[in-house]
mmCIF file of C-alpha atoms in Angstrom:
data_model
loop_
_atom_site.group_PDB
_atom_site.id
_atom_site.type_symbol
_atom_site.label_atom_id
_atom_site.label_comp_id
_atom_site.label_asym_id
_atom_site.label_seq_id
_atom_site.Cartn_x
_atom_site.Cartn_y
_atom_site.Cartn_z
ATOM 1 C CA MET A 1 -3.837 -16.654 10.486
ATOM 2 C CA ASP A 2 -5.396 -14.095 8.304
ATOM 3 C CA TYR A 3 -4.330 -13.533 4.731
ATOM 4 C CA TYR A 4 -5.028 -10.318 2.724
ATOM 5 C CA PHE A 5 -5.290 -9.689 -1.049
ATOM 6 C CA LEU A 6 -5.301 -6.306 -2.576
ATOM 7 C CA LEU A 7 -7.156 -6.726 -6.005
ATOM 8 C CA LYS A 8 -6.915 -4.878 -9.335
ATOM 9 C CA ASP A 9 -10.312 -3.581 -9.004
ATOM 10 C CA CYS A 10 -9.116 -1.822 -5.574
ATOM 11 C CA SER A 11 -11.023 -4.353 -3.163
ATOM 12 C CA VAL A 12 -9.275 -6.179 -0.521
ATOM 13 C CA LYS A 13 -10.101 -10.067 -0.054
ATOM 14 C CA THR A 14 -9.614 -11.414 3.231
ATOM 15 C CA ILE A 15 -9.142 -15.156 3.852
ATOM 16 C CA LYS A 16 -9.399 -16.256 7.529
ATOM 17 C CA ASN A 17 -7.766 -19.431 9.152
ATOM 18 C CA VAL A 18 -5.118 -19.644 6.348
ATOM 19 C CA CYS A 19 -2.954 -23.047 6.848
ATOM 20 C CA SER A 20 -0.581 -22.375 3.657
ATOM 21 C CA ILE A 21 -0.415 -20.469 0.539
ATOM 22 C CA LYS A 22 1.029 -21.785 -2.773
ATOM 23 C CA GLU A 23 1.540 -19.958 -6.300
ATOM 24 C CA ASN A 24 0.691 -22.265 -9.141
ATOM 25 C CA GLN A 25 2.786 -20.922 -12.158
ATOM 26 C CA LYS A 26 1.255 -23.292 -14.583
ATOM 27 C CA ASN A 27 -2.345 -22.112 -14.031
ATOM 28 C CA ASP A 28 -1.161 -18.558 -12.709
ATOM 29 C CA LYS A 29 -3.248 -18.907 -9.687
ATOM 30 C CA ILE A 30 -2.456 -18.544 -5.913
ATOM 31 C CA ILE A 31 -3.866 -21.512 -4.058
ATOM 32 C CA VAL A 32 -4.844 -20.831 -0.284
ATOM 33 C CA LEU A 33 -5.362 -23.839 1.989
ATOM 34 C CA THR A 34 -7.606 -23.187 5.019
ATOM 35 C CA GLU A 35 -9.143 -25.057 7.779
ATOM 36 C CA LYS A 36 -12.339 -25.328 5.708
ATOM 37 C CA GLY A 37 -10.785 -26.244 2.519
ATOM 38 C CA GLN A 38 -8.947 -24.457 -0.555
ATOM 39 C CA GLU A 39 -9.430 -21.240 -2.336
ATOM 40 C CA GLU A 40 -7.899 -20.064 -5.795
ATOM 41 C CA ILE A 41 -7.354 -16.755 -6.860
ATOM 42 C CA LEU A 42 -6.021 -15.641 -10.187
ATOM 43 C CA LEU A 43 -2.444 -14.444 -10.134
ATOM 44 C CA GLN A 44 -3.411 -11.811 -12.799
ATOM 45 C CA ASP A 45 -6.111 -10.125 -10.369
ATOM 46 C CA VAL A 46 -3.757 -9.528 -7.379
ATOM 47 C CA LEU A 47 -1.611 -6.700 -6.962
ATOM 48 C CA LEU A 48 -0.327 -7.305 -3.477
ATOM 49 C CA HIS A 49 -0.904 -10.110 -0.886
ATOM 50 C CA GLY A 50 0.403 -10.760 2.536
ATOM 51 C CA ASP A 51 -0.446 -11.566 6.219
ATOM 52 C CA GLU A 52 -1.118 -8.796 8.904
ATOM 53 C CA GLU A 53 2.534 -8.103 9.761
ATOM 54 C CA TYR A 54 3.371 -7.540 5.783
ATOM 55 C CA TRP A 55 0.192 -4.840 5.634
ATOM 56 C CA LYS A 56 1.400 -3.164 8.815
ATOM 57 C CA GLN A 57 4.783 -2.547 7.190
ATOM 58 C CA VAL A 58 3.169 -1.443 3.786
ATOM 59 C CA MET A 59 1.250 1.006 5.914
ATOM 60 C CA GLU A 60 4.133 2.262 7.886
ATOM 61 C CA LEU A 61 5.900 2.981 4.408
ATOM 62 C CA LEU A 62 3.065 4.735 2.875
ATOM 63 C CA ASN A 63 2.567 6.950 5.996
ATOM 64 C CA THR A 64 6.464 7.762 5.986
ATOM 65 C CA ILE A 65 6.075 8.730 2.224
ATOM 66 C CA ASP A 66 3.146 10.682 3.108
ATOM 67 C CA ARG A 67 5.002 12.651 5.936
ATOM 68 C CA LEU A 68 7.963 13.338 3.566
ATOM 69 C CA LYS A 69 5.635 14.633 0.966
ATOM 70 C CA ASN A 70 3.790 16.843 3.393
ATOM 71 C CA ASN A 71 7.326 18.111 4.799
ATOM 72 C CA MET A 72 8.422 19.074 1.356
ATOM 73 C CA VAL A 73 5.188 20.954 0.433
ATOM 74 C CA LYS A 74 5.697 22.751 3.775
ATOM 75 C CA LYS A 75 9.182 23.780 2.979
ATOM 76 C CA GLN A 76 8.336 25.094 -0.452
ATOM 77 C CA LEU A 77 5.471 27.081 0.838
ATOM 78 C CA ARG A 78 7.964 28.834 3.538
ATOM 79 C CA LYS A 79 10.299 29.666 0.673
ATOM 80 C CA VAL A 80 7.448 31.150 -1.528
ATOM 81 C CA TRP A 81 6.009 33.016 1.515
ATOM 82 C CA SER A 82 9.471 34.257 2.413
ATOM 83 C CA ILE A 83 10.485 35.372 -1.153
ATOM 84 C CA GLY A 84 7.076 37.127 -1.601
ATOM 85 C CA TYR A 85 7.449 38.955 1.854
ATOM 86 C CA LEU A 86 10.887 40.074 0.813
ATOM 87 C CA MET A 87 9.715 41.206 -2.614
ATOM 88 C CA GLY A 88 6.792 43.184 -0.796
ATOM 89 C CA LEU A 89 9.386 44.733 1.572
ATOM 90 C CA PHE A 90 11.731 45.969 -1.415
ATOM 91 C CA LYS A 91 8.828 46.610 -3.723
ATOM 92 C CA ILE A 92 10.196 44.529 -6.361
#
């Protein structure tokens, strides 16, 4: 299983062949055990972390938000265009 970390510097760190993940609250670190050993990442440097399924759900959520935002903009533009058209017809 691959595991992905979105870091505060906007980079993505990928760790392959993950066996388990533990959060060490004492050291404020995330400990990732892999087939080749162990990696530690500071918890304060991580914004989001999860496996591939988690990131698919995050991307679906962001796409949905983007579609909703675009629909709202289109509706507002239609209203503005309609009001402008009517004002032009009645020369207001």
